[in-house]
PDB file of C-alpha atoms in Angstrom:
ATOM      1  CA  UNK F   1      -8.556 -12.531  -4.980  1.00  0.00           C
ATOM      2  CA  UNK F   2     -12.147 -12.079  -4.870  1.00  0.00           C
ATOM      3  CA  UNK F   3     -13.556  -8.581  -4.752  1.00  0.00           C
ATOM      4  CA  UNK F   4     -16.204  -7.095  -2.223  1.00  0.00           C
ATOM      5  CA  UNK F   5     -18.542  -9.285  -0.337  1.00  0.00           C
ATOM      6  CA  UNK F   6     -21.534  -8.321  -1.450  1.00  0.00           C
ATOM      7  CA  UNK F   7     -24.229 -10.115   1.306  1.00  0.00           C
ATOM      8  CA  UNK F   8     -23.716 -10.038   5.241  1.00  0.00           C
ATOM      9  CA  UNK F   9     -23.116 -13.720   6.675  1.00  0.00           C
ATOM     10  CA  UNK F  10     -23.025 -14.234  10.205  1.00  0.00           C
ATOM     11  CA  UNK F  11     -21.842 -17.642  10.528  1.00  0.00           C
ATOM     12  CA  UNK F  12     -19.312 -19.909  11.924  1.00  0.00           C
ATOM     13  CA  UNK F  13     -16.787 -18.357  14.065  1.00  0.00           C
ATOM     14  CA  UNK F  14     -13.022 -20.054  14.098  1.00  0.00           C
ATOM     15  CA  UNK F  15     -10.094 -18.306  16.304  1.00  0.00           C
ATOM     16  CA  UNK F  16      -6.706 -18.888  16.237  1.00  0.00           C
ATOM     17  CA  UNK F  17      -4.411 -19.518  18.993  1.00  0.00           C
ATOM     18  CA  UNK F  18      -1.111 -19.802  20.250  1.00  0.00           C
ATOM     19  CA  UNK F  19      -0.565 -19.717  23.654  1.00  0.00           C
ATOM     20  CA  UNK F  20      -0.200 -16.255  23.988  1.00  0.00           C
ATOM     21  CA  UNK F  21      -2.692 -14.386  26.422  1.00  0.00           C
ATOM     22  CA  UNK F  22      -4.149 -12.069  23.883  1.00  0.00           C
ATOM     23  CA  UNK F  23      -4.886 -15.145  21.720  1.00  0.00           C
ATOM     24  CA  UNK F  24      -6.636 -16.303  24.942  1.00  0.00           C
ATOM     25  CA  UNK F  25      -8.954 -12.817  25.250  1.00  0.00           C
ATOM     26  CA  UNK F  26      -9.174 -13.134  21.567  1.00  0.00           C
ATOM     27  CA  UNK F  27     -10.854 -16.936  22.139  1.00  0.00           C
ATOM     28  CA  UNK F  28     -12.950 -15.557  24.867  1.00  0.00           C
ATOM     29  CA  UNK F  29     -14.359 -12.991  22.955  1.00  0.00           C
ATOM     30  CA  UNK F  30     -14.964 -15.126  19.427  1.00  0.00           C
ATOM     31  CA  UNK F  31     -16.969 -17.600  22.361  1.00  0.00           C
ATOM     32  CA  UNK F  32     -18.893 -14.530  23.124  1.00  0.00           C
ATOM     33  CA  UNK F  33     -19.761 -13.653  19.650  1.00  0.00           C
ATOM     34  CA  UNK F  34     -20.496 -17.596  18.550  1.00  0.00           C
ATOM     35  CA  UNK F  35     -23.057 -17.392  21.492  1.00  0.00           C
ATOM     36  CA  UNK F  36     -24.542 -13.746  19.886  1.00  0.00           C
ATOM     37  CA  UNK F  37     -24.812 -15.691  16.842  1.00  0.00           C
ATOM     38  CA  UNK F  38     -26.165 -19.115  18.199  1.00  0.00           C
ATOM     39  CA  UNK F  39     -23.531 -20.832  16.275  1.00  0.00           C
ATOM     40  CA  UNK F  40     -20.650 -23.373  17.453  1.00  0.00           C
ATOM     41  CA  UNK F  41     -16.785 -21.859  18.005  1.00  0.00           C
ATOM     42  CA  UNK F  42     -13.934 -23.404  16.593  1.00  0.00           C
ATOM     43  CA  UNK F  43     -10.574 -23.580  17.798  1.00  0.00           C
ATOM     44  CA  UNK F  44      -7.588 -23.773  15.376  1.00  0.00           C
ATOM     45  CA  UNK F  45      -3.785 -24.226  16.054  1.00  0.00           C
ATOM     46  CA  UNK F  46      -1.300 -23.763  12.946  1.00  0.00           C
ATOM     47  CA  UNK F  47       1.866 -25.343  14.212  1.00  0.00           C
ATOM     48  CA  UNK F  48       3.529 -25.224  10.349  1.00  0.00           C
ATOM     49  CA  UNK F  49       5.056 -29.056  11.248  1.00  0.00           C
ATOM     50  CA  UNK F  50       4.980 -30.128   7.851  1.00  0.00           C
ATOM     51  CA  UNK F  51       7.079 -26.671   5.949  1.00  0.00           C
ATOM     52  CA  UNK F  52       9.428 -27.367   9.032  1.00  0.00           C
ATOM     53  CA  UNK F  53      10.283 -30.870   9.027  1.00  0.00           C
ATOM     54  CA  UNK F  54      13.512 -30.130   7.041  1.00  0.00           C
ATOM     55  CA  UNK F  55      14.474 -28.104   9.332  1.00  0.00           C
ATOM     56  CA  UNK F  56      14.372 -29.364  12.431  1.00  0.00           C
ATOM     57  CA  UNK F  57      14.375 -32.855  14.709  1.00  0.00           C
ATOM     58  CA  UNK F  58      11.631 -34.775  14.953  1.00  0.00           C
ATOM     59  CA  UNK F  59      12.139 -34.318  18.654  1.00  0.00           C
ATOM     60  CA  UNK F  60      10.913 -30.754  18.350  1.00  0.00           C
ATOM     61  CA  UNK F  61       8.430 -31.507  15.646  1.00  0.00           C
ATOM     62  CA  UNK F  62       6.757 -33.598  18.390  1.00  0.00           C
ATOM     63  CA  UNK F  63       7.202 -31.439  21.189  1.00  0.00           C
ATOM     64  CA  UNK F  64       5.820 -28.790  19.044  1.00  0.00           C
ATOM     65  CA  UNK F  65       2.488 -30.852  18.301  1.00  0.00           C
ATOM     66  CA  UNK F  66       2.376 -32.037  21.946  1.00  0.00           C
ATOM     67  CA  UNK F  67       2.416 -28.131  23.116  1.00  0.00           C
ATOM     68  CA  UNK F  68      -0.593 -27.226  20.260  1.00  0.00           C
ATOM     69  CA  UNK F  69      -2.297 -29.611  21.200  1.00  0.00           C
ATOM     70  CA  UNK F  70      -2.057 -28.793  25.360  1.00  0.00           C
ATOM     71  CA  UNK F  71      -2.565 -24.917  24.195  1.00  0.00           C
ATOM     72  CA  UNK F  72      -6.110 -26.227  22.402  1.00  0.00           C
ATOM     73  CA  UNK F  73      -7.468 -28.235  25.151  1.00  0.00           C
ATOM     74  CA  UNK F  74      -6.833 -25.604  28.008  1.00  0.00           C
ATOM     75  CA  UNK F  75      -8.508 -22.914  25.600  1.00  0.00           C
ATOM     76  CA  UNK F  76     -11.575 -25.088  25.087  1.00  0.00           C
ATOM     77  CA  UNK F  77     -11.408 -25.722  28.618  1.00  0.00           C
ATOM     78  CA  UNK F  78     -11.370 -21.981  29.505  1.00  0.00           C
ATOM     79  CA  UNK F  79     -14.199 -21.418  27.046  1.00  0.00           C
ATOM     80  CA  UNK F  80     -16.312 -24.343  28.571  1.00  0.00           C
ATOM     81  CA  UNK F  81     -15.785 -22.550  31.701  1.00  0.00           C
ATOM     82  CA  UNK F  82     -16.835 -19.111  30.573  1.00  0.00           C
ATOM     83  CA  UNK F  83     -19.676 -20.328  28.113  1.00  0.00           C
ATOM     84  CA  UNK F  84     -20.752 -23.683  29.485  1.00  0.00           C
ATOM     85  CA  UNK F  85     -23.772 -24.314  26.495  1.00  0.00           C
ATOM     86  CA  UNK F  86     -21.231 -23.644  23.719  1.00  0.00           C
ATOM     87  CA  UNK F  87     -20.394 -26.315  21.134  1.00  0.00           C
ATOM     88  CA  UNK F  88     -16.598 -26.056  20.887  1.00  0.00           C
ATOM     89  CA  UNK F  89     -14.368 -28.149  18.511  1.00  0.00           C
ATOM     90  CA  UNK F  90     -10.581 -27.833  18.032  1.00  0.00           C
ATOM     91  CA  UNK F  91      -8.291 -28.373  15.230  1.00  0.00           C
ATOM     92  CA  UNK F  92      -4.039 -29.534  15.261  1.00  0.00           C
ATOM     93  CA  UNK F  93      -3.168 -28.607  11.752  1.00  0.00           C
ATOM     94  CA  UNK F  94       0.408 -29.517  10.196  1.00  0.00           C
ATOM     95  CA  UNK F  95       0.177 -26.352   8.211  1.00  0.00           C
ATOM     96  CA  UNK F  96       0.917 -22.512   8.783  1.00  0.00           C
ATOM     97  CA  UNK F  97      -1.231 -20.650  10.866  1.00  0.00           C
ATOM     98  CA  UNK F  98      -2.133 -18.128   8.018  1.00  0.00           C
ATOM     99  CA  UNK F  99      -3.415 -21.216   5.558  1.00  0.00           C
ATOM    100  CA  UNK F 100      -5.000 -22.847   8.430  1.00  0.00           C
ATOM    101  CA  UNK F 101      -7.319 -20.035   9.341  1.00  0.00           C
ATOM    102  CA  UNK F 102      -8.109 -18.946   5.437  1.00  0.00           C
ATOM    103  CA  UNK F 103      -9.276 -22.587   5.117  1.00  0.00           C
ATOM    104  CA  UNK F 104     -10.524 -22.895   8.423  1.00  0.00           C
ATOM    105  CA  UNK F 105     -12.569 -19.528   7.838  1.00  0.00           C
ATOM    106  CA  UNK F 106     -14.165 -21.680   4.758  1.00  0.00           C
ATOM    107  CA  UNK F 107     -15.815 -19.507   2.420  1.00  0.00           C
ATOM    108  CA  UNK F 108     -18.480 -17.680   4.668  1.00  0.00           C
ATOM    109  CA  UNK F 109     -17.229 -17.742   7.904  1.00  0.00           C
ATOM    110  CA  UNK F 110     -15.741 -15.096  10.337  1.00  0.00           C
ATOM    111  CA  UNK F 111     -12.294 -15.524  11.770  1.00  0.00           C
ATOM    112  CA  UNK F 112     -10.950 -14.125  14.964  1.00  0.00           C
ATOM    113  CA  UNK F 113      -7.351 -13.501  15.461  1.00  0.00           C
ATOM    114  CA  UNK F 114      -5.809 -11.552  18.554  1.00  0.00           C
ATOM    115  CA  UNK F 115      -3.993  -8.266  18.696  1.00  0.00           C
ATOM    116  CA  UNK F 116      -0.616 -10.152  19.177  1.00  0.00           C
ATOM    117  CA  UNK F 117       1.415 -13.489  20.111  1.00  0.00           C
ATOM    118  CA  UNK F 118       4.487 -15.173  21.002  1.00  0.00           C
ATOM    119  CA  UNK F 119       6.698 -14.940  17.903  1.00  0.00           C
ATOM    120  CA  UNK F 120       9.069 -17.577  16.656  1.00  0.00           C
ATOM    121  CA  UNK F 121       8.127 -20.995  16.063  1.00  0.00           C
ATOM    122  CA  UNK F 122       4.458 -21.225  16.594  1.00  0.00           C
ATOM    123  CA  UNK F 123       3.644 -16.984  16.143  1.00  0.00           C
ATOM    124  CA  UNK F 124       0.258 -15.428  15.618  1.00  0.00           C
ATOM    125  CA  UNK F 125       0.662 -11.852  15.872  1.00  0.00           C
ATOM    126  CA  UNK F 126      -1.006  -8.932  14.739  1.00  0.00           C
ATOM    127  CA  UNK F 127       2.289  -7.314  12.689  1.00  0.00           C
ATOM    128  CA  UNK F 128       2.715 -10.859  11.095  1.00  0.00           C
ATOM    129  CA  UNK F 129       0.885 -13.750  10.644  1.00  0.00           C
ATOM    130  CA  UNK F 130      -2.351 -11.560  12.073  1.00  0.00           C
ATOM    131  CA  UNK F 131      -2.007  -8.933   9.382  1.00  0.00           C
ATOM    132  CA  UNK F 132      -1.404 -11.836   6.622  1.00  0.00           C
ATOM    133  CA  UNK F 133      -4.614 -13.281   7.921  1.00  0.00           C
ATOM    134  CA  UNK F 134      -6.305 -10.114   7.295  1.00  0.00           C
ATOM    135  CA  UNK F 135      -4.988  -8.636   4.478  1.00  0.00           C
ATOM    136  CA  UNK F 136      -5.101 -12.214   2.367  1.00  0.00           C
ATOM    137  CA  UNK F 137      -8.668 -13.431   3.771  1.00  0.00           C
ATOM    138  CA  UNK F 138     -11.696 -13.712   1.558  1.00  0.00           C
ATOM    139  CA  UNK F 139     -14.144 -13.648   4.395  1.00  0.00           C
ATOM    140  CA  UNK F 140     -14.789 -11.025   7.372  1.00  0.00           C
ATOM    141  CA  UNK F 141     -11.926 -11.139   9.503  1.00  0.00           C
ATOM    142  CA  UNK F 142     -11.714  -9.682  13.563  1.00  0.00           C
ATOM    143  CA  UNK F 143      -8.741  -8.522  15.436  1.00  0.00           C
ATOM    144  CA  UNK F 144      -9.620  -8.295  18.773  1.00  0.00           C
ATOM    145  CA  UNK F 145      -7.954  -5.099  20.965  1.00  0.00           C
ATOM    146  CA  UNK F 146      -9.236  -3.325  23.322  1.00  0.00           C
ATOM    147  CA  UNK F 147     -11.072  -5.552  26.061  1.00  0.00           C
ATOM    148  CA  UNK F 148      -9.694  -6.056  28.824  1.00  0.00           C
ATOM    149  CA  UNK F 149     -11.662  -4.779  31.982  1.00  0.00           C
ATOM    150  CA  UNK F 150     -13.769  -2.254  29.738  1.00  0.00           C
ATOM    151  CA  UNK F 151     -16.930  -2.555  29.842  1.00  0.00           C
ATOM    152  CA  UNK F 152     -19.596  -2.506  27.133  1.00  0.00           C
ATOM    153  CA  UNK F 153     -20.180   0.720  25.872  1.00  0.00           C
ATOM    154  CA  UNK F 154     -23.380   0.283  23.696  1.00  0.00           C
ATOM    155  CA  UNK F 155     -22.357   1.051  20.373  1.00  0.00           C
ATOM    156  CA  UNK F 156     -21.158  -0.366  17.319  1.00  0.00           C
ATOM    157  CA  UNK F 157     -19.085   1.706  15.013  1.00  0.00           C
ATOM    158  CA  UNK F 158     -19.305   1.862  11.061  1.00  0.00           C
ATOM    159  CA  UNK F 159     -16.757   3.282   9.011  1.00  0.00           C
ATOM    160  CA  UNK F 160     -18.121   4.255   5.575  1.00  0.00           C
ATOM    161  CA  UNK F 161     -16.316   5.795   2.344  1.00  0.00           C
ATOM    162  CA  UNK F 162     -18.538   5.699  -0.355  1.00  0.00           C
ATOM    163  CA  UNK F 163     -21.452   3.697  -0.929  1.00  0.00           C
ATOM    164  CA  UNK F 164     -19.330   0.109  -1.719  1.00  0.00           C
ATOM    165  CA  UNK F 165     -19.235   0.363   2.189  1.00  0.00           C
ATOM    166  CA  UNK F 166     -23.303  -0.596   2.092  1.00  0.00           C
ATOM    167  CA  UNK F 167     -22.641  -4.291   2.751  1.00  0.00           C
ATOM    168  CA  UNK F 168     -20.038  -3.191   5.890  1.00  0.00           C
ATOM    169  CA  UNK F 169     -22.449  -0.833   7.345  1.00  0.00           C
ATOM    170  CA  UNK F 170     -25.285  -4.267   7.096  1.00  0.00           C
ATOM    171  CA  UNK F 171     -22.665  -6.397   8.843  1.00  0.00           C
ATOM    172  CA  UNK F 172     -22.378  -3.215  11.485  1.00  0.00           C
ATOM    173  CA  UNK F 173     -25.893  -3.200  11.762  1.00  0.00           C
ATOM    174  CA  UNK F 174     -26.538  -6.993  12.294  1.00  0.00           C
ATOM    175  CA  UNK F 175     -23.669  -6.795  15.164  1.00  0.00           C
ATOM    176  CA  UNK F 176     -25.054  -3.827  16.596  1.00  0.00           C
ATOM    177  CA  UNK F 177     -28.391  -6.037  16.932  1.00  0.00           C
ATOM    178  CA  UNK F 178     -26.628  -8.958  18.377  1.00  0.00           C
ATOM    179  CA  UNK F 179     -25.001  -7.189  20.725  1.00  0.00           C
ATOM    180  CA  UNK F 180     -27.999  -4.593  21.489  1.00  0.00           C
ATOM    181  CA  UNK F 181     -26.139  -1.678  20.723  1.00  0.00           C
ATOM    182  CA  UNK F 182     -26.580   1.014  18.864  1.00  0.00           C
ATOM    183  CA  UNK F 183     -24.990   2.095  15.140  1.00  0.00           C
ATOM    184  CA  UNK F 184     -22.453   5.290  14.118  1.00  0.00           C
ATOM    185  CA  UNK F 185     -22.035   5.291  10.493  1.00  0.00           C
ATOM    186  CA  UNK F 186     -19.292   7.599  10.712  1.00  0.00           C
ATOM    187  CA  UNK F 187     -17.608   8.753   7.391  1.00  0.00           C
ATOM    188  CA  UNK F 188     -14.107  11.081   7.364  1.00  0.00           C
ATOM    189  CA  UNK F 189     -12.861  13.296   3.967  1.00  0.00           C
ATOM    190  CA  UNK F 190      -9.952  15.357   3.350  1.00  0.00           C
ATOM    191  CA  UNK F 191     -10.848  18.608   1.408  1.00  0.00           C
ATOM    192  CA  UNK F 192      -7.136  18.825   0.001  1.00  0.00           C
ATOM    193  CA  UNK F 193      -7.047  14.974  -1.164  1.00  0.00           C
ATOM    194  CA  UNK F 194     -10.363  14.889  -2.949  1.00  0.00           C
ATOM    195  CA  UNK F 195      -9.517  18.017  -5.239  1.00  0.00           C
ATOM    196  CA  UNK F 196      -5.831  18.713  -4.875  1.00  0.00           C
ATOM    197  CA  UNK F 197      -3.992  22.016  -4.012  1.00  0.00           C
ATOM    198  CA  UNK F 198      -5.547  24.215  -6.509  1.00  0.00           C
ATOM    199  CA  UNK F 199      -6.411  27.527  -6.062  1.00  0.00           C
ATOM    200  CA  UNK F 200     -10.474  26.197  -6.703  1.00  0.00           C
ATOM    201  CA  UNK F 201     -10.311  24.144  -3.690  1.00  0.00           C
ATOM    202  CA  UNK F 202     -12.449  27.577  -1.502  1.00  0.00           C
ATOM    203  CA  UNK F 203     -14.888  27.429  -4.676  1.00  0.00           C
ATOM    204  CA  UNK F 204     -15.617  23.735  -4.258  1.00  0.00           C
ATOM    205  CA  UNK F 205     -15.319  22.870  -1.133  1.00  0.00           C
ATOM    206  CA  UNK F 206     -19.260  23.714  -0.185  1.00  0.00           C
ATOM    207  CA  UNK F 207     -19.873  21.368  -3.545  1.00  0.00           C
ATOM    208  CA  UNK F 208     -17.217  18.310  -2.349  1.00  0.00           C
ATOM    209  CA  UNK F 209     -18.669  18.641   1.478  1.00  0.00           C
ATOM    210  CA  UNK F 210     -22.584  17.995   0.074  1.00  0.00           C
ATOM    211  CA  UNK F 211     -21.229  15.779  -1.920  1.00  0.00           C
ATOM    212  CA  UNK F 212     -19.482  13.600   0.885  1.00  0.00           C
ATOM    213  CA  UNK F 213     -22.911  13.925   3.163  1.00  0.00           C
ATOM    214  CA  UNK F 214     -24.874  12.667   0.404  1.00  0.00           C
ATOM    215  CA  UNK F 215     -22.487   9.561   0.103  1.00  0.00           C
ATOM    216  CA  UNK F 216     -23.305   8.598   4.042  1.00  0.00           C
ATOM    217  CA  UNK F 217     -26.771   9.909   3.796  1.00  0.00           C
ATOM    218  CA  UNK F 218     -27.325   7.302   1.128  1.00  0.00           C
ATOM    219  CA  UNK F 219     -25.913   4.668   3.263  1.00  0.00           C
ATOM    220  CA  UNK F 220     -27.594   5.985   6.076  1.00  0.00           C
ATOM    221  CA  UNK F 221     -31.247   5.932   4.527  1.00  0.00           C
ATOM    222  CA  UNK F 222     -30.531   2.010   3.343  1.00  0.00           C
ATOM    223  CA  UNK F 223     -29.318   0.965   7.035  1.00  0.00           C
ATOM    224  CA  UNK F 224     -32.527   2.943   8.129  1.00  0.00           C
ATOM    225  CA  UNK F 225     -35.323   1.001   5.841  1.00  0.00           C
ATOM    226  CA  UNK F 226     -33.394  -2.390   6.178  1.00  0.00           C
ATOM    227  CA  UNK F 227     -33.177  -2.521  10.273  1.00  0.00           C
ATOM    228  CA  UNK F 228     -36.148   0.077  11.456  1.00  0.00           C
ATOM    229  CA  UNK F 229     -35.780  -0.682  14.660  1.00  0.00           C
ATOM    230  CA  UNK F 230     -32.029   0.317  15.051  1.00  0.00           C
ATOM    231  CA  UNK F 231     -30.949   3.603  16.615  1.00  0.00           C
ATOM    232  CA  UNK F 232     -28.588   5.171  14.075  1.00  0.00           C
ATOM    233  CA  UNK F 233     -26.521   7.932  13.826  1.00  0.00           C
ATOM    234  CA  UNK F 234     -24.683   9.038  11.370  1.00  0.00           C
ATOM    235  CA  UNK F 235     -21.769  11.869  10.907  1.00  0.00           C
ATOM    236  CA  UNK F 236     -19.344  13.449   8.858  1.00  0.00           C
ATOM    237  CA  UNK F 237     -15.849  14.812   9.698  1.00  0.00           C
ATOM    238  CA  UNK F 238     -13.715  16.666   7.766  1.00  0.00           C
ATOM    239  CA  UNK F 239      -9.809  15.873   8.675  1.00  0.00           C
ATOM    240  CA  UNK F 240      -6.684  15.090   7.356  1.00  0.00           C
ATOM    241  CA  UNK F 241      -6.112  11.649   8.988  1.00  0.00           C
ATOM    242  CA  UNK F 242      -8.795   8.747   8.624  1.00  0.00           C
ATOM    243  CA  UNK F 243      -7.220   6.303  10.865  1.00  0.00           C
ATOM    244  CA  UNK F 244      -6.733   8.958  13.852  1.00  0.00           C
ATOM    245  CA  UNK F 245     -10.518   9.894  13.606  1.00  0.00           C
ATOM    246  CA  UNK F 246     -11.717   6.349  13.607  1.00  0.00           C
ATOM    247  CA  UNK F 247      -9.313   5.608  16.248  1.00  0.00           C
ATOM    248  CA  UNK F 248     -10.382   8.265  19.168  1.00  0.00           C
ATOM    249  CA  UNK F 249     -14.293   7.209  17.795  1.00  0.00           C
ATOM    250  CA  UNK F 250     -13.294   3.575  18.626  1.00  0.00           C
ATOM    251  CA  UNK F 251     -13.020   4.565  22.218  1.00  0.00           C
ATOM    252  CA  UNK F 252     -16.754   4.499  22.210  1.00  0.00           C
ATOM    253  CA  UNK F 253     -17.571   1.458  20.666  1.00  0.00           C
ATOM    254  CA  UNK F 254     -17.923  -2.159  21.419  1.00  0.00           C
ATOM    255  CA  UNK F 255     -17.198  -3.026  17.882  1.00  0.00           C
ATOM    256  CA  UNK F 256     -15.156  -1.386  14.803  1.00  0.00           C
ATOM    257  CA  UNK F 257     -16.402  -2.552  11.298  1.00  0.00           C
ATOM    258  CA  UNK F 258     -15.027  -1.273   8.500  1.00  0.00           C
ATOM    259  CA  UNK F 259     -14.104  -2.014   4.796  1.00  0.00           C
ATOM    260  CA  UNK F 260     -10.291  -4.145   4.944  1.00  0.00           C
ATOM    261  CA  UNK F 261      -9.256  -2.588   1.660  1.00  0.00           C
ATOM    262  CA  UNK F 262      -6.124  -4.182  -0.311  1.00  0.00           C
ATOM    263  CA  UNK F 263      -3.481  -2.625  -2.790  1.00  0.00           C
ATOM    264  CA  UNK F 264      -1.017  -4.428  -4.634  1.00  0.00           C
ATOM    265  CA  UNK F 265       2.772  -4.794  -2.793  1.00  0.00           C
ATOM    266  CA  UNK F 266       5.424  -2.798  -4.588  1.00  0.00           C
ATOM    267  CA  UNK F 267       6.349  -5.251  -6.511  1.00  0.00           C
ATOM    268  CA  UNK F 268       3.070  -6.713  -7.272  1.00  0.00           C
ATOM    269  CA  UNK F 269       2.941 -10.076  -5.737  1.00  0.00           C
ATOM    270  CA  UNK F 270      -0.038 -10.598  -2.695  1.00  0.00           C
ATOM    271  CA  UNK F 271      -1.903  -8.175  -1.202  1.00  0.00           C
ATOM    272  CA  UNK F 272      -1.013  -5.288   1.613  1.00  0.00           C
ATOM    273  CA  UNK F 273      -3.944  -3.675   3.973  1.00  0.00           C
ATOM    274  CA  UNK F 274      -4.163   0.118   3.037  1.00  0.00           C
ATOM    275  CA  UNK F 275      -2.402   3.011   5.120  1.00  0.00           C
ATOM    276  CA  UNK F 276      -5.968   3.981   7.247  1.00  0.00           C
ATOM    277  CA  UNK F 277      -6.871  -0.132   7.733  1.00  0.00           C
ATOM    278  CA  UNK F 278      -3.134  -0.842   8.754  1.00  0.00           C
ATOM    279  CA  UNK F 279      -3.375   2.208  11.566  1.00  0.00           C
ATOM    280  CA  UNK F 280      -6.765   1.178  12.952  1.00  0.00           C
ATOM    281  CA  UNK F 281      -5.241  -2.774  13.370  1.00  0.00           C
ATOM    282  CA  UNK F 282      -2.838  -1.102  15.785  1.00  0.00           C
ATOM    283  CA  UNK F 283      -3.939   1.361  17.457  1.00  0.00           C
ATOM    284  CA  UNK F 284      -8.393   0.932  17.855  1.00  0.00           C
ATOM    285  CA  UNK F 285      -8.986   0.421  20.982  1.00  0.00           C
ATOM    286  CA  UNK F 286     -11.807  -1.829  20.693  1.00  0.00           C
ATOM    287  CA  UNK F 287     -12.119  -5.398  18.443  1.00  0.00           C
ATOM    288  CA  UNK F 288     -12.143  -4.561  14.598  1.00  0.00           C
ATOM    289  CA  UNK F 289     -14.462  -6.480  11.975  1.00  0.00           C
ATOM    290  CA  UNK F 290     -12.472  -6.330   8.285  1.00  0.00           C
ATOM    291  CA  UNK F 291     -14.953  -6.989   5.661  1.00  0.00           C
ATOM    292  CA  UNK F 292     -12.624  -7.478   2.455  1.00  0.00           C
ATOM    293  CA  UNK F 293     -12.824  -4.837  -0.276  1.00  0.00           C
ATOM    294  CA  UNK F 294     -10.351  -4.586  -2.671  1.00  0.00           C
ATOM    295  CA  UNK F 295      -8.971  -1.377  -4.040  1.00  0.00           C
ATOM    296  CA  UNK F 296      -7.162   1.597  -2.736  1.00  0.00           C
ATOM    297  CA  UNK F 297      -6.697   3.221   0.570  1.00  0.00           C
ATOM    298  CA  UNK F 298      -5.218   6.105   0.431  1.00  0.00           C
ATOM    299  CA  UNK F 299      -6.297   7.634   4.128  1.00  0.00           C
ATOM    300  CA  UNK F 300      -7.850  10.595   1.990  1.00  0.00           C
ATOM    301  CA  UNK F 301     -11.265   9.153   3.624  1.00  0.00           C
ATOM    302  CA  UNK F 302     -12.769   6.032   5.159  1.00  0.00           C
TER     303      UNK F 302
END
């Protein structure tokens, strides 16, 4: 797995679908962003034909590839209809849905996957193949929640930890210009996780608080000299859940971007999204931009 992506790319754009109406929104609004970004949109369907075959008739293996298909043409057709300048192309692939975006996303472009799906045969969910998407991906990675009939609120939202999150608060910066909005670097800290239960924790905790605020200030000042003509704001909050504070802040933003940080599995084989990124997938209630980051999550801080 490779570790943190270390320069912002805003590229291709390549959403997956399966039939399912938030894959639809989630289409609509990678069109959207392919147009902020002047760049085509592509369209991918993993129908997983070829791991299947075994297992079922060739009947259903072409009825299967005969429905993809149908679910990719009246998405590009949608899309056409919404954003009639925008290059579109589509994709059928024989493979799972999880490979076929990873390769689809190539090596430096962004793929968009909706909130949830179907299930069963041809699935792309958030909670399944949505979260495998995310968690395994080596490129920036959106799940789009939160849309509906809400309407643009102005501001895109950067979650920062420590100063590794430099390179999410630049892709957070470039979005907030494409979509003329403004920029929250927003950074959370739990007093009790970063120095334990002792009875020093009153001593330090004036020390650990400058020391968080110099973190984002850092940050801040970078974001500041790179894009001078960006409003910024920037905050720290002292709590004891990450994901809950990034949640009720994502009620004000157009846009979510923060680091999609990776532990081992229990038994050491893949990848799992941290506690804090795995919260925010469910429950933000606008899209959220993963830029991958490996290492640990603990929800201490984001």
């Amino acid at each position: 797995m490779e570790s943190t992506i270390r320069t912002p790319d805003t590229s291709s754009v390549t959403v997956g679908v399966d039939g399912s109406e938030p894959a639809r929104r989630a289409a609509l609004w990678a069109a959207g962003e392919a147009v902020r970004r002047s760049r085509p949109l592509h369209i991918v369907y993993g129908a997983d034909t070829d791991g299947r075959a075994l297992y079922v008739s060739a009947e259903t293996i072409e009825k299967v590839r005969a429905a993809g298909r149908e679910i990719l043409d009246d998405t590009a057709k949608a899309v056409a209809a919404e954003y009639p300048g925008l290059l579109v192309t589509t994709e059928f692939s024989r493979t799972d849905a999880v490979s076929t975006l990873h390769r689809a996303g190539g090596l430096h472009g962004t793929i968009v996957v909706g909130n949830r799906g179907l299930g069963g045969f041809n699935s792309l969910m958030l909670g399944s193949v949505g979260l495998k998407a995310a968690a395994g991906a080596r490129t920036p990675v959106i799940v789009v929640r939160g849309i509906g009939e809400t309407e643009e609120r102005g501001a895109v939202l950067a979650a920062v930890r420590d100063a590794d999150d430099l390179v999410c608060a630049r892709y957070a910066a470039q979005e907030a210009e494409l979509h003329k909005a403004s920029l929250r670097l927003l950074h959370v800290w739990n007093l009790f996780q970063s120095v334990g239960k002792g009875v020093t924790v009153l001593d330090e905790a004036d020390e650990i608080a400058e020391a968080h605020a110099a973190a984002l200030e850092a940050v801040t000042d970078a974001i500041l000299d790179e894009f001078p003509d960006l409003t910024v704001e920037s905050d720290a909050q002292k709590s004891t859940s990450v994901a809950g504070v990034l949640v009720e802040a994502s009620r004000r933003a157009d846009l979510l971007v923060m680091g999609g940080r990776r532990a081992p599995t229990l038994l050491g084989l893949g990848r799992n999204l941290g506690r804090a990124t795995h919260s925010v997938l469910h429950h933000a209630d606008c899209p959220v931009l993963l830029i991958p980051r490996e290492g640990t999550d603990s929800g201490s801080r984001s």
